[in-house]
Short mmCIF file of C-alpha atoms in Angstrom, two decimals:
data_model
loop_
_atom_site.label_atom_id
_atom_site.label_comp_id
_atom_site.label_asym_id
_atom_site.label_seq_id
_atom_site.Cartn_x
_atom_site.Cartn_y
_atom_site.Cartn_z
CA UNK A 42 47.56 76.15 -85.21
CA UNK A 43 50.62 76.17 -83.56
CA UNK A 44 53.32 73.70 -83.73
CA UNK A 45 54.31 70.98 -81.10
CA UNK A 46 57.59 71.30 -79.73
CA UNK A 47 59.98 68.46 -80.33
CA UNK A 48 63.05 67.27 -77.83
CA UNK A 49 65.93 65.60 -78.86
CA UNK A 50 66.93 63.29 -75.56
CA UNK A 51 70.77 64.38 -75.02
CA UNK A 52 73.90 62.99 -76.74
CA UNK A 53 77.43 62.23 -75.98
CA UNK A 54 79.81 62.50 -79.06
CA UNK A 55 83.93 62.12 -77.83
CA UNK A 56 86.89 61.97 -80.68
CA UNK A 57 90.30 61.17 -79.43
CA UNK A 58 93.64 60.31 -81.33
CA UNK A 59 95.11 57.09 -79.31
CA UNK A 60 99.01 55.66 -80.67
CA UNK A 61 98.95 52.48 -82.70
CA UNK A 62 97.15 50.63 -85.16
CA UNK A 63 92.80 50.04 -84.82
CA UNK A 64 93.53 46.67 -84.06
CA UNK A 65 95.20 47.59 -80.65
CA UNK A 66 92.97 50.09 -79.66
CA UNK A 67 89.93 47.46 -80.30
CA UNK A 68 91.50 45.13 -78.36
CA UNK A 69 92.12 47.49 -75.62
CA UNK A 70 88.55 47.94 -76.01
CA UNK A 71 86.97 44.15 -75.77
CA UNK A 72 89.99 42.35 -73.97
CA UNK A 73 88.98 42.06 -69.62
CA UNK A 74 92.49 41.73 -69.02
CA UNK A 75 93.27 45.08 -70.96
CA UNK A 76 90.04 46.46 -69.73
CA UNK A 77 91.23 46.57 -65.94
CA UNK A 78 94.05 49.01 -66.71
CA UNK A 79 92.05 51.67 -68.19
CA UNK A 80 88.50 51.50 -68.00
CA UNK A 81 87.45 54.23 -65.52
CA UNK A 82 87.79 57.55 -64.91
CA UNK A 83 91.09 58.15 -62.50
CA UNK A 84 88.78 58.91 -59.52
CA UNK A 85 87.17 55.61 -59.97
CA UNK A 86 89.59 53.02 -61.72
CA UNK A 87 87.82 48.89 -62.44
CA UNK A 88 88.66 46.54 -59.78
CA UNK A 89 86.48 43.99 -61.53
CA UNK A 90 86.06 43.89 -65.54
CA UNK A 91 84.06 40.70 -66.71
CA UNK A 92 83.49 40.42 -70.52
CA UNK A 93 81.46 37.67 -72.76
CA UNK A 94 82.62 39.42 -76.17
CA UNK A 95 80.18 37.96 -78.65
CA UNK A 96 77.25 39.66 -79.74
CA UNK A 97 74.27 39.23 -77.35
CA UNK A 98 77.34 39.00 -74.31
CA UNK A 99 76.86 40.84 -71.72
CA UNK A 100 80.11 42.61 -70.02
CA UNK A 101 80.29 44.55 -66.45
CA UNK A 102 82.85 46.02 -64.66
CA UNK A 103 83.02 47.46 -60.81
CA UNK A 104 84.37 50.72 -60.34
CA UNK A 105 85.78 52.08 -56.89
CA UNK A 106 85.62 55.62 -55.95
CA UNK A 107 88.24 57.25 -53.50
CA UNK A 108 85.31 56.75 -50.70
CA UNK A 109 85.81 53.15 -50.96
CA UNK A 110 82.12 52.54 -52.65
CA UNK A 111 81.27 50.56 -55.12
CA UNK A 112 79.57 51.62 -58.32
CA UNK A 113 78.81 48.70 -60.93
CA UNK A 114 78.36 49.09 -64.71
CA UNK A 115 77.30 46.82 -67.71
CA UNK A 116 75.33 45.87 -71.25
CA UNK A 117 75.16 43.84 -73.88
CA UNK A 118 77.56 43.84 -77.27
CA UNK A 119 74.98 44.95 -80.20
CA UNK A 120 77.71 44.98 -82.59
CA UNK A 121 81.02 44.11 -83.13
CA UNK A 122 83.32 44.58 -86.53
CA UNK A 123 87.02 44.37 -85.48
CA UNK A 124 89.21 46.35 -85.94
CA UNK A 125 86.39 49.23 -86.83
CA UNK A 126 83.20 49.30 -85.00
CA UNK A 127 82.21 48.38 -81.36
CA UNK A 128 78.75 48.72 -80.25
CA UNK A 129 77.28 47.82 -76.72
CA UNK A 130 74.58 49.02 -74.37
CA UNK A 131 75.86 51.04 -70.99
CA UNK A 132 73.56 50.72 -67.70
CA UNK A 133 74.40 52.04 -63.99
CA UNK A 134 72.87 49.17 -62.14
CA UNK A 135 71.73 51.28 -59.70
CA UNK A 136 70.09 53.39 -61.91
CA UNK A 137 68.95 50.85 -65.11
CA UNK A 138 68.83 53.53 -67.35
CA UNK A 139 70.09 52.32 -70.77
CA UNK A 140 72.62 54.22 -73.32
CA UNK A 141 73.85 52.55 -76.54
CA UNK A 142 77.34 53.44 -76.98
CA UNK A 143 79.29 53.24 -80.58
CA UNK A 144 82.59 53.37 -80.90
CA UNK A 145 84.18 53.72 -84.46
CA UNK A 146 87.97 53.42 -85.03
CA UNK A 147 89.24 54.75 -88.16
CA UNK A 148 93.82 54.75 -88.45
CA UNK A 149 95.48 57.77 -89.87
CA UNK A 150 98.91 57.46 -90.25
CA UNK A 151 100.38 55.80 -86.85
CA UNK A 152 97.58 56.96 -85.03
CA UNK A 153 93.69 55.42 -84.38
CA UNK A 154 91.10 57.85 -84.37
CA UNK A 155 87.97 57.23 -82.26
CA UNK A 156 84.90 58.40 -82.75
CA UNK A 157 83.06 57.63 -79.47
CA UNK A 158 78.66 58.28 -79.56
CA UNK A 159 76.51 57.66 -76.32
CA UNK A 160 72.99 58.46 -76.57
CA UNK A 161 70.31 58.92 -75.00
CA UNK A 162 70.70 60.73 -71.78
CA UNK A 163 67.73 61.30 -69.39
CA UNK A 164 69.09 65.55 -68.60
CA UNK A 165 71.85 67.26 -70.32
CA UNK A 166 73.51 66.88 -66.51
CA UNK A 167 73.45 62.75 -66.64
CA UNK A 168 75.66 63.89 -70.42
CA UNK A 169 77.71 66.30 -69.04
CA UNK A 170 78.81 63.90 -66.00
CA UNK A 171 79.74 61.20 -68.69
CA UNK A 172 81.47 63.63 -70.61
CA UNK A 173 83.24 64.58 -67.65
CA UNK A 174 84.27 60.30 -67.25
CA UNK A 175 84.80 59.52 -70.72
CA UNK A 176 86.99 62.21 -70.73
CA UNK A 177 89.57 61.14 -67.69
CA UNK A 178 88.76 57.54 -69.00
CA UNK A 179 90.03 58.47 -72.39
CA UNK A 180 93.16 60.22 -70.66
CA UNK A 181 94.37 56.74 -68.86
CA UNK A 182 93.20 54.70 -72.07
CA UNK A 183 95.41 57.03 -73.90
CA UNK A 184 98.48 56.14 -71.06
CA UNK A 185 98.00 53.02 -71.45
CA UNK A 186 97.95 52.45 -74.63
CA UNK A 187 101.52 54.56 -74.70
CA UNK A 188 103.11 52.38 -72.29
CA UNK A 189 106.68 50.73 -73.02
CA UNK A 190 106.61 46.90 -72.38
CA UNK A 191 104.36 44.00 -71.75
CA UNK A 192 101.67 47.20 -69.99
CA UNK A 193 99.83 47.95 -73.35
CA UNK A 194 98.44 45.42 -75.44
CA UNK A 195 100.19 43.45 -78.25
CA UNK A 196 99.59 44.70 -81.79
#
């Protein structure tokens, strides 16, 4: 008798080094007002970042490609332990397919390490394009967490 084939539904899993302490990077992270600088990939920066940071609040944020159009993004926070753990649900509204994101922050030395998980994916395509926006996402979270001045967040 033979065996039934099992799938595993595709998985994102992204670790970047970002400066400072877990504290700013979480912040970064949950904070609308730090969300609009980064939150993104550079071909479609937020114009719009709304966030109800509680568990069970929702957050969304509008993202505007170079074409001018519109492409709108939210969830709900599932968990939240600051400065080390961050998860919430991710959903194209066009699309309503759901992802659960976790994000884990661990510091080593002057330096946050982030372990970033998204999972499932309906085609190892609909991963690879996130991978592809988490990773120029990561890059301008990355600038702006480096910024001099009042442009990063306060530790």
């Amino acid at each position: 008798m033979a065996e039934a084939a099992t799938t595993t539904a595709p998985e994102l899993a992204i670790e970047r080094s970002f400066p400072g302490p877990a504290a700013l990077v979480f912040k970064a992270w949950t904070q609308a007002e730090h969300l609009i600088n980064w939150f993104g990939p550079r071909s479609h920066p937020a114009r719009e970042v709304e966030v109800d940071f509680r568990v069970g609040g929702r957050w969304r944020a509008c993202l505007r490609g170079p074409d001018g159009e519109d492409l709108r993004v939210g969830g709900e926070y599932r968990e939240i332990d600051p400065p080390h753990r961050l998860a919430l649900t991710f959903a194209w509204e066009s699309t309503g397919f759901e992802t659960l994101v976790t994000i884990r922050l661990e510091e080593v030395g002057d330096r946050t390490v982030m372990r970033f998980h998204q999972a499932p994916f309906a085609s190892v395509e609909s991963r690879d394009s996130h991978n592809e926006g988490w990773t120029s996402t990561f890059d301008r979270l990355a600038d702006f967490l480096a910024a001099p001045g009042d442009a990063a967040p306060a530790g």
